[in-house]
Amino acid sequence: MTPTHIRRIGTDPAQLPAANLRELLNQLYRSRGQVESESTLGLADLAPYDTLAGLAQAVELLAATLRSGRSILVVGDYDADGATGSALAVLGLRALGTQAVAYLVPSRFAYGYGLSPPVVDAAAPQCPGLLVTVDNGIASIAGVERANQLGIPVLITDHHLAGTDLPAAAAIVNPNQPGCPFPSKHLAGVGVVFYVLAALRAHLRAAGWFTADRPEPNLAEYLDLVALGTVADVVTLDRNNRILVEQGLRRIRAGRCRPGIRALLQAAGRDPARATAADLGFYVGPRLNAAGRLTEMSLGVECLLCDDPIRALDLAGQLDALNRERREIEGTMRDQAETLVERIVLRGDDLPPGLCLYGKGWHEGVSGIVAARIRERYHRPVIAFADAADGLLRGSARSVEGLNIRDAIDLVDRRRPGLIARFGGHAMAAGLTLKPECLSDFRVAFRDAVREQLGEAPPVHEIRSDGELPPRLMNLETCDALRLGGPWGKGFPEPLFDGEFEVLSARLVGERHLKLRLKPERGPLLEAIGFGQGERLELARGRVHLAYRLDVNEYRGERTPQLILEHLQSTT
C-alpha cells in the first residue's frame, strides 16, 4: 500500500477563537480561497460569454441555420457530460426556435470517441444543415474533413485540451483552444453549450427574433442539466463552475428540474429536496454513465429529454439496472487488476511510477472505473486496457495530482510515432488506442514519461485535512450546514477532518465496508462507515486516528450524525 500522510490546512477549527458553526464555515471557505462576501454564487457573477474565442462565428452560424429552417444534428459523447450537454443543446435550440434538431450519440463500441469519419457517414443520411459537437470534436480533424467533403458545416463545442492542429470546422468554441481569453478554463462540455445558447439568445433578441408566438426562453431553467454534467465530469469547481452547479442544485431542490433527473435521484434513493453535488456525482452520474458504458447513451439522453414523469421513472429504472450490472462487472475486473499488481510485488519488483494493466475479457466500458480504483489504492497514474471489437486495445487513463496524463501520453506519441493509434483527454483522465503488439513497448515508454514528470521518489498519498472538529460541532446542525455549504467538488473539496477516537466495535457490512462505533475524547458516541475499507478491520481496535467527512445517516426516519471514513490508522 502507498504510504499516507495527513496534512492539516488552514486554521484548526479546535483553535478558532469562536469555535461555532458560522466561524467554522468561514474558515473552510477561507482555506479554499473564498471570502465570506463571495458566498452568494449568483448568476450575475458568471464570467461573460463574450470572451470565449470563436463564439461570434458560432452564433452567426447557428442563427443563419435557424433562419433558413435547416436541421441541426447534435453529436455528443457517451458519458454524463456528453449526455447532459446533448440534452441541453436539443432542449435549448428547440426553445430558441429551431424547427428541426436531433441528436446522435455514437456507441463507444461501434465508433469510439469523437466525430470520426464513420460517425459523419452515419449522420449524412439525415441530411443535417449543421453538425454541432458536444463534449468532443477538438481532436476530430479527419471527421471534420469528411463532413466538409460532404458539404456539412461543423460547429465544435468542446472543453478538452487541443492538440497542435485544429480541425477545419466552421466554428470552434472551446475555452482551452489556443488563444482563448475566457477566464474559466474548467468549463465542462455542458457548460460550454450553456454559454453558446446564452450568446445565441442575446443575438436573436437583438435581431427581433422573439415574438408573442415565439417567446424568449429562460435558459436558467436548464441549469439542472449543467449542474449534473459539470459535477459528473469531475472538472475543477472554480468560482464560475460553482455558480453553475449551485444554481442548478437550487432548482433541483425547489422541484424545478427535469423529470429525468428527479427520477434518477429517486432511483438512487436520494431526496431531490435535499440534493447536493455529491448526490449528482456519486448517485445520479454513475447511473447515467452506465448506459454509455454497457450499451449506448441514447437511453440516458432520452431520460433527460423526457417530459413525462411516469416514463422518466421507467427509463431511470432501466439505467439503475444497468448500473447494478456495471458494478458486478467492475468488482470482477477490480479483483483481477489487484491480482496483476500483486504479482508485480511478489516478483520483488518495485511498482513502476505508472501502471499499465490489461486483462483478457475486460469490458472496455468499465476499464476507466477500474483504473480509478487502482489509482486510489496505489496512488499512481493507471491505464487499464481492454480488447475492442476492432481488434485494437482501448485504454482508459486516470492520473494523480502532479501528473498531466494527456501530456504524458502525448510525450510517448512524439517520441515513438506510430506506437499509439489515437488519444485525447484531460490532465486527469484520458483515452487511447493501440495495437495489442504495441502494449509492451508502450508500457515502458509510459513509465519513462511518468517518471520525468513525477521523479524517482515513491509517491506518498497526502490527505489534506481541515483539522480537528470540536466534539460539540459533531451534530446534525453541522451536518446539514456542511451539506448545503457547497457545492463541494474537485478544486473546492468537501470538508475533511481528522482526530483520534476509541473503537468500541468494528464489523464488516456488505463484504467490503467497515462499520465502526466510536467514542471521541468528549461528546456523544458516533457511528462511522468506511466504504471499501473492509481490509482495515484488523487495524480498527483500540485508539485510532481517522480522517473523515461528517454526514447524516438516515434510517427508518431517524437522522443521526455519521462519519464517512477516508483513512484509518492505529495509534496503539
Short mmCIF file of C-alpha atoms in Angstrom, two decimals, residues 88-460:
data_model
loop_
_atom_site.label_atom_id
_atom_site.label_comp_id
_atom_site.label_asym_id
_atom_site.label_seq_id
_atom_site.Cartn_x
_atom_site.Cartn_y
_atom_site.Cartn_z
CA LEU A 88 -29.24 20.79 -23.19
CA ALA A 89 -28.38 21.52 -26.82
CA VAL A 90 -31.56 19.86 -28.08
CA LEU A 91 -33.84 21.47 -25.49
CA GLY A 92 -32.19 24.88 -25.74
CA LEU A 93 -32.22 25.02 -29.53
CA ARG A 94 -35.86 23.96 -29.58
CA ALA A 95 -36.72 26.68 -27.07
CA LEU A 96 -34.88 29.25 -29.19
CA GLY A 97 -36.97 28.36 -32.23
CA THR A 98 -35.06 25.69 -34.14
CA GLN A 99 -37.54 23.88 -36.40
CA ALA A 100 -35.67 20.58 -36.54
CA VAL A 101 -32.98 19.41 -34.11
CA ALA A 102 -31.98 15.84 -33.33
CA TYR A 103 -29.06 14.15 -31.62
CA LEU A 104 -26.65 11.31 -32.27
CA VAL A 105 -24.51 9.75 -29.54
CA PRO A 106 -22.08 7.31 -31.16
CA SER A 107 -21.61 3.98 -29.42
CA ARG A 108 -18.16 3.67 -27.86
CA PHE A 109 -18.08 0.07 -29.08
CA ALA A 110 -19.03 0.73 -32.72
CA TYR A 111 -17.40 4.10 -33.36
CA GLY A 112 -15.18 5.00 -30.42
CA TYR A 113 -14.83 8.57 -29.20
CA GLY A 114 -15.47 11.77 -31.12
CA LEU A 115 -16.63 12.91 -34.53
CA SER A 116 -14.88 10.27 -36.64
CA PRO A 117 -15.41 9.85 -40.41
CA PRO A 118 -17.69 6.80 -39.82
CA VAL A 119 -19.84 8.91 -37.47
CA VAL A 120 -20.14 11.61 -40.14
CA ASP A 121 -21.12 8.96 -42.70
CA ALA A 122 -23.74 7.62 -40.28
CA ALA A 123 -25.13 11.15 -39.80
CA ALA A 124 -25.15 12.08 -43.51
CA PRO A 125 -28.41 10.26 -44.44
CA GLN A 126 -30.26 12.63 -42.07
CA CYS A 127 -29.13 15.50 -44.34
CA PRO A 128 -28.29 17.89 -41.50
CA GLY A 129 -27.76 21.54 -42.30
CA LEU A 130 -25.30 21.76 -39.42
CA LEU A 131 -23.41 19.34 -37.20
CA VAL A 132 -22.86 20.55 -33.63
CA THR A 133 -20.46 18.55 -31.50
CA VAL A 134 -20.87 18.47 -27.72
CA ASP A 135 -18.04 17.48 -25.39
CA ASN A 136 -15.93 16.34 -28.33
CA GLY A 137 -14.56 17.46 -31.68
CA ILE A 138 -11.40 19.39 -30.85
CA ALA A 139 -9.31 16.39 -31.99
CA SER A 140 -11.65 15.31 -34.83
CA ILE A 141 -9.53 16.51 -37.73
CA ALA A 142 -10.43 13.61 -40.05
CA GLY A 143 -14.11 13.69 -39.09
CA VAL A 144 -14.46 17.40 -39.81
CA GLU A 145 -12.62 16.93 -43.10
CA ARG A 146 -15.12 14.22 -44.06
CA ALA A 147 -18.04 16.50 -43.17
CA ASN A 148 -16.54 19.27 -45.27
CA GLN A 149 -16.25 16.87 -48.20
CA LEU A 150 -19.97 16.14 -47.85
CA GLY A 151 -20.82 19.84 -47.63
CA ILE A 152 -21.95 19.68 -43.98
CA PRO A 153 -20.66 22.57 -41.84
CA VAL A 154 -19.46 21.69 -38.34
CA LEU A 155 -19.65 23.72 -35.14
CA ILE A 156 -17.39 22.29 -32.46
CA THR A 157 -18.23 22.87 -28.80
CA ASP A 158 -15.72 21.14 -26.57
CA HIS A 159 -13.59 21.62 -23.48
CA HIS A 160 -10.83 19.05 -23.95
CA LEU A 161 -7.24 20.12 -24.41
CA ALA A 162 -6.37 20.98 -28.00
CA GLY A 163 -3.58 19.35 -29.96
CA THR A 164 -1.08 21.06 -32.22
CA ASP A 165 -3.51 21.16 -35.16
CA LEU A 166 -7.17 22.15 -35.01
CA PRO A 167 -9.99 20.79 -37.20
CA ALA A 168 -11.09 22.91 -40.15
CA ALA A 169 -14.53 23.48 -38.63
CA ALA A 170 -16.82 26.38 -39.48
CA ALA A 171 -16.52 27.50 -35.84
CA ILE A 172 -14.88 26.23 -32.66
CA VAL A 173 -15.90 27.18 -29.12
CA ASN A 174 -13.55 25.72 -26.54
CA PRO A 175 -12.10 27.65 -23.59
CA ASN A 176 -8.97 25.51 -23.89
CA GLN A 177 -8.21 26.22 -27.53
CA PRO A 178 -5.05 28.27 -28.12
CA GLY A 179 -5.52 31.99 -27.63
CA CYS A 180 -8.92 31.83 -25.92
CA PRO A 181 -9.00 34.50 -23.16
CA PHE A 182 -12.06 33.10 -21.36
CA PRO A 183 -11.07 33.06 -17.66
CA SER A 184 -12.79 29.82 -16.62
CA LYS A 185 -10.76 27.09 -18.31
CA HIS A 186 -12.55 24.34 -16.38
CA LEU A 187 -15.97 24.52 -18.04
CA ALA A 188 -17.42 21.08 -18.70
CA GLY A 189 -18.81 20.30 -22.15
CA VAL A 190 -22.34 21.05 -20.93
CA GLY A 191 -21.12 24.40 -19.58
CA VAL A 192 -19.75 25.35 -22.99
CA VAL A 193 -23.14 24.54 -24.55
CA PHE A 194 -24.88 26.71 -21.96
CA TYR A 195 -22.66 29.66 -22.84
CA VAL A 196 -23.26 29.15 -26.58
CA LEU A 197 -27.02 29.11 -26.03
CA ALA A 198 -26.87 32.24 -23.87
CA ALA A 199 -24.91 34.10 -26.54
CA LEU A 200 -27.26 32.88 -29.27
CA ARG A 201 -30.28 34.09 -27.29
CA ALA A 202 -28.75 37.56 -26.91
CA HIS A 203 -28.03 37.69 -30.66
CA LEU A 204 -31.57 36.61 -31.55
CA ARG A 205 -33.05 39.08 -29.07
CA ALA A 206 -31.14 41.95 -30.69
CA ALA A 207 -32.32 40.77 -34.11
CA GLY A 208 -36.00 40.86 -33.07
CA TRP A 209 -36.36 37.09 -33.39
CA PHE A 210 -38.63 36.61 -30.40
CA THR A 211 -42.34 37.37 -30.69
CA ALA A 212 -45.55 36.62 -28.84
CA ASP A 213 -45.74 33.34 -30.78
CA ARG A 214 -42.07 32.62 -30.22
CA PRO A 215 -41.29 33.84 -26.69
CA GLU A 216 -37.80 34.26 -25.35
CA PRO A 217 -36.87 31.26 -23.17
CA ASN A 218 -35.40 31.37 -19.69
CA LEU A 219 -32.25 29.30 -20.16
CA ALA A 220 -31.72 29.18 -16.39
CA GLU A 221 -34.43 26.51 -16.38
CA TYR A 222 -31.83 24.10 -17.80
CA LEU A 223 -29.17 24.68 -15.15
CA ASP A 224 -30.05 21.36 -13.52
CA LEU A 225 -28.54 19.69 -16.59
CA VAL A 226 -25.48 21.95 -16.39
CA ALA A 227 -25.00 21.11 -12.71
CA LEU A 228 -25.27 17.37 -13.30
CA GLY A 229 -22.84 17.29 -16.22
CA THR A 230 -20.33 19.57 -14.52
CA VAL A 231 -20.21 17.52 -11.32
CA ALA A 232 -20.28 14.14 -13.07
CA ASP A 233 -17.34 15.10 -15.30
CA VAL A 234 -15.24 15.91 -12.21
CA VAL A 235 -13.99 19.20 -13.61
CA THR A 236 -12.46 21.72 -11.22
CA LEU A 237 -15.10 23.70 -9.37
CA ASP A 238 -13.65 27.15 -9.84
CA ARG A 239 -15.96 30.00 -8.88
CA ASN A 240 -17.64 30.03 -12.28
CA ASN A 241 -18.46 26.33 -12.15
CA ARG A 242 -19.59 26.61 -8.54
CA ILE A 243 -22.12 29.23 -9.61
CA LEU A 244 -23.46 26.97 -12.36
CA VAL A 245 -23.66 23.97 -10.03
CA GLU A 246 -25.20 25.87 -7.11
CA GLN A 247 -27.86 27.46 -9.32
CA GLY A 248 -28.73 24.08 -10.79
CA LEU A 249 -28.95 22.49 -7.35
CA ARG A 250 -31.28 25.22 -6.15
CA ARG A 251 -33.66 24.41 -8.97
CA ILE A 252 -33.48 20.70 -8.21
CA ARG A 253 -34.23 21.27 -4.51
CA ALA A 254 -37.12 23.56 -5.41
CA GLY A 255 -38.72 20.86 -7.58
CA ARG A 256 -37.98 22.71 -10.83
CA CYS A 257 -35.78 20.11 -12.50
CA ARG A 258 -36.10 17.77 -15.45
CA PRO A 259 -38.32 14.76 -14.72
CA GLY A 260 -35.42 12.51 -15.71
CA ILE A 261 -33.08 13.98 -13.09
CA ARG A 262 -35.76 13.70 -10.42
CA ALA A 263 -36.38 10.08 -11.46
CA LEU A 264 -32.66 9.24 -11.31
CA LEU A 265 -32.42 10.72 -7.82
CA GLN A 266 -35.42 8.69 -6.73
CA ALA A 267 -33.97 5.50 -8.27
CA ALA A 268 -30.85 6.10 -6.18
CA GLY A 269 -32.86 6.67 -3.01
CA ARG A 270 -31.88 10.34 -2.76
CA ASP A 271 -34.26 13.13 -1.81
CA PRO A 272 -34.38 15.79 -4.56
CA ALA A 273 -35.37 18.41 -1.98
CA ARG A 274 -32.03 17.84 -0.21
CA ALA A 275 -29.86 17.21 -3.28
CA THR A 276 -26.16 18.07 -3.14
CA ALA A 277 -23.29 17.95 -5.58
CA ALA A 278 -22.30 14.62 -4.02
CA ASP A 279 -25.72 13.20 -4.90
CA LEU A 280 -25.17 14.19 -8.52
CA GLY A 281 -21.61 12.89 -8.62
CA PHE A 282 -21.94 9.62 -6.72
CA TYR A 283 -25.54 8.58 -7.38
CA VAL A 284 -27.03 10.19 -10.50
CA GLY A 285 -23.86 10.39 -12.61
CA PRO A 286 -22.97 6.68 -12.38
CA ARG A 287 -26.50 5.63 -13.32
CA LEU A 288 -26.45 7.91 -16.34
CA ASN A 289 -22.95 6.78 -17.30
CA ALA A 290 -23.97 3.12 -17.09
CA ALA A 291 -25.81 3.42 -20.41
CA GLY A 292 -22.70 4.63 -22.23
CA ARG A 293 -20.50 2.06 -20.53
CA LEU A 294 -22.57 -1.07 -21.21
CA THR A 295 -24.82 -0.27 -24.19
CA GLU A 296 -25.10 3.22 -25.70
CA MET A 297 -26.03 6.59 -24.28
CA SER A 298 -29.28 7.22 -26.13
CA LEU A 299 -31.16 5.73 -23.18
CA GLY A 300 -29.58 8.30 -20.89
CA VAL A 301 -30.26 11.22 -23.22
CA GLU A 302 -33.88 10.12 -23.64
CA CYS A 303 -34.26 10.04 -19.87
CA LEU A 304 -33.01 13.63 -19.63
CA LEU A 305 -35.18 14.81 -22.54
CA CYS A 306 -38.32 13.09 -21.27
CA ASP A 307 -41.18 15.37 -20.15
CA ASP A 308 -43.43 12.59 -18.82
CA PRO A 309 -42.62 11.79 -15.15
CA ILE A 310 -44.01 8.25 -15.45
CA ARG A 311 -41.89 7.39 -18.48
CA ALA A 312 -38.91 9.09 -16.86
CA LEU A 313 -39.22 6.73 -13.89
CA ASP A 314 -39.25 3.76 -16.25
CA LEU A 315 -36.15 4.99 -18.08
CA ALA A 316 -34.41 5.72 -14.78
CA GLY A 317 -35.24 2.18 -13.66
CA GLN A 318 -33.56 0.78 -16.76
CA LEU A 319 -30.48 2.92 -16.08
CA ASP A 320 -30.45 1.75 -12.46
CA ALA A 321 -30.50 -1.89 -13.60
CA LEU A 322 -27.58 -1.20 -15.97
CA ASN A 323 -25.68 0.40 -13.12
CA ARG A 324 -26.13 -2.69 -10.94
CA GLU A 325 -24.77 -4.81 -13.79
CA ARG A 326 -21.88 -2.38 -14.20
CA ARG A 327 -20.99 -2.74 -10.51
CA GLU A 328 -20.84 -6.52 -10.81
CA ILE A 329 -18.54 -6.33 -13.83
CA GLU A 330 -16.41 -3.71 -12.08
CA GLY A 331 -15.99 -5.90 -8.99
CA THR A 332 -14.65 -8.80 -11.03
CA MET A 333 -12.31 -6.61 -13.07
CA ARG A 334 -11.05 -4.81 -9.99
CA ASP A 335 -10.16 -8.08 -8.27
CA GLN A 336 -8.28 -9.21 -11.38
CA ALA A 337 -6.46 -5.87 -11.58
CA GLU A 338 -5.44 -6.17 -7.92
CA THR A 339 -4.01 -9.61 -8.70
CA LEU A 340 -1.95 -8.18 -11.56
CA VAL A 341 -0.45 -5.55 -9.27
CA GLU A 342 0.20 -8.10 -6.51
CA ARG A 343 2.13 -10.24 -8.98
CA ILE A 344 4.50 -7.33 -9.60
CA VAL A 345 5.09 -7.05 -5.85
CA LEU A 346 5.52 -10.82 -5.41
CA ARG A 347 8.22 -10.82 -8.11
CA GLY A 348 10.15 -8.48 -5.85
CA ASP A 349 9.92 -5.61 -8.31
CA ASP A 350 9.20 -2.06 -7.22
CA LEU A 351 5.90 -0.82 -8.53
CA PRO A 352 6.58 1.39 -11.57
CA PRO A 353 5.62 5.08 -11.32
CA GLY A 354 2.82 4.47 -13.81
CA LEU A 355 0.76 1.27 -14.14
CA CYS A 356 -0.48 -0.21 -17.42
CA LEU A 357 -2.87 -3.11 -16.80
CA TYR A 358 -4.58 -5.41 -19.28
CA GLY A 359 -6.99 -8.26 -18.67
CA LYS A 360 -8.31 -10.68 -21.24
CA GLY A 361 -12.05 -10.25 -21.49
CA TRP A 362 -12.16 -6.94 -19.64
CA HIS A 363 -15.10 -4.71 -20.53
CA GLU A 364 -13.86 -1.57 -22.25
CA GLY A 365 -16.81 0.44 -20.91
CA VAL A 366 -15.76 -0.27 -17.31
CA SER A 367 -11.98 -0.03 -17.66
CA GLY A 368 -11.92 3.66 -16.68
CA ILE A 369 -13.58 2.94 -13.34
CA VAL A 370 -11.11 0.12 -12.64
CA ALA A 371 -8.21 2.44 -13.48
CA ALA A 372 -9.58 4.96 -10.99
CA ARG A 373 -9.93 2.33 -8.25
CA ILE A 374 -6.35 1.09 -8.68
CA ARG A 375 -5.09 4.68 -8.78
CA GLU A 376 -6.83 5.39 -5.47
CA ARG A 377 -5.30 2.32 -3.84
CA TYR A 378 -1.72 2.74 -5.05
CA HIS A 379 -1.66 6.48 -5.77
CA ARG A 380 -0.12 6.06 -9.18
CA PRO A 381 -1.39 7.01 -12.63
CA VAL A 382 -3.09 3.96 -14.14
CA ILE A 383 -4.12 2.96 -17.64
CA ALA A 384 -6.47 -0.01 -17.88
CA PHE A 385 -6.63 -1.63 -21.33
CA ALA A 386 -9.41 -3.78 -22.75
CA ASP A 387 -9.95 -5.53 -26.07
CA ALA A 388 -12.05 -3.54 -28.53
CA ALA A 389 -14.28 -5.00 -31.22
CA ASP A 390 -11.92 -3.76 -33.96
CA GLY A 391 -9.05 -5.89 -32.65
CA LEU A 392 -7.26 -2.97 -31.02
CA LEU A 393 -6.71 -2.21 -27.34
CA ARG A 394 -8.56 0.72 -25.82
CA GLY A 395 -7.06 2.24 -22.71
CA SER A 396 -8.69 4.44 -20.09
CA ALA A 397 -6.19 6.52 -18.12
CA ARG A 398 -6.61 8.12 -14.70
CA SER A 399 -3.97 10.33 -13.14
CA VAL A 400 -2.80 11.69 -9.79
CA GLU A 401 -2.13 15.28 -8.77
CA GLY A 402 1.13 16.49 -10.27
CA LEU A 403 0.90 14.48 -13.50
CA ASN A 404 -0.82 15.67 -16.67
CA ILE A 405 -1.80 12.29 -18.10
CA ARG A 406 -2.61 13.65 -21.54
CA ASP A 407 0.79 15.33 -21.76
CA ALA A 408 2.49 12.10 -20.68
CA ILE A 409 0.73 10.18 -23.45
CA ASP A 410 1.49 12.95 -25.93
CA LEU A 411 5.17 12.72 -25.00
CA VAL A 412 5.12 8.99 -25.74
CA ASP A 413 3.43 9.68 -29.07
CA ARG A 414 6.04 12.26 -30.07
CA ARG A 415 8.94 10.05 -29.07
CA ARG A 416 7.50 6.86 -30.55
CA PRO A 417 5.44 7.86 -33.61
CA GLY A 418 3.06 5.12 -34.68
CA LEU A 419 3.02 3.38 -31.31
CA ILE A 420 -0.33 4.96 -30.39
CA ALA A 421 -3.17 4.89 -32.91
CA ARG A 422 -5.02 7.85 -31.34
CA PHE A 423 -5.51 9.54 -27.99
CA GLY A 424 -7.09 12.53 -26.26
CA GLY A 425 -8.33 13.77 -22.93
CA HIS A 426 -7.65 15.94 -19.89
CA ALA A 427 -4.89 16.41 -17.36
CA MET A 428 -6.51 13.86 -15.02
CA ALA A 429 -8.22 11.48 -17.45
CA ALA A 430 -7.52 10.39 -21.00
CA GLY A 431 -8.18 7.64 -23.51
CA LEU A 432 -6.02 5.99 -26.13
CA THR A 433 -6.00 3.18 -28.67
CA LEU A 434 -3.11 0.99 -29.75
CA LYS A 435 -2.35 -2.35 -31.37
CA PRO A 436 -2.02 -5.34 -29.00
CA GLU A 437 1.57 -5.97 -30.06
CA CYS A 438 2.48 -2.41 -29.03
CA LEU A 439 1.40 -2.79 -25.39
CA SER A 440 4.79 -3.89 -24.03
CA ASP A 441 6.67 -1.06 -25.72
CA PHE A 442 4.04 1.45 -24.67
CA ARG A 443 4.22 0.28 -21.05
CA VAL A 444 7.95 1.04 -20.94
CA ALA A 445 7.61 4.38 -22.73
CA PHE A 446 4.73 5.44 -20.48
CA ARG A 447 6.68 4.53 -17.36
CA ASP A 448 9.56 6.74 -18.53
CA ALA A 449 7.24 9.64 -19.38
CA VAL A 450 5.62 9.47 -15.94
CA ARG A 451 9.00 9.32 -14.22
CA GLU A 452 10.04 12.53 -15.98
CA GLN A 453 7.06 14.37 -14.51
CA LEU A 454 6.92 12.81 -11.05
CA GLY A 455 10.59 11.95 -10.44
CA GLU A 456 12.08 8.90 -8.77
CA ALA A 457 10.67 9.34 -5.27
CA PRO A 458 7.94 6.84 -4.38
CA PRO A 459 4.54 8.52 -4.19
CA VAL A 460 3.04 9.47 -0.86
#
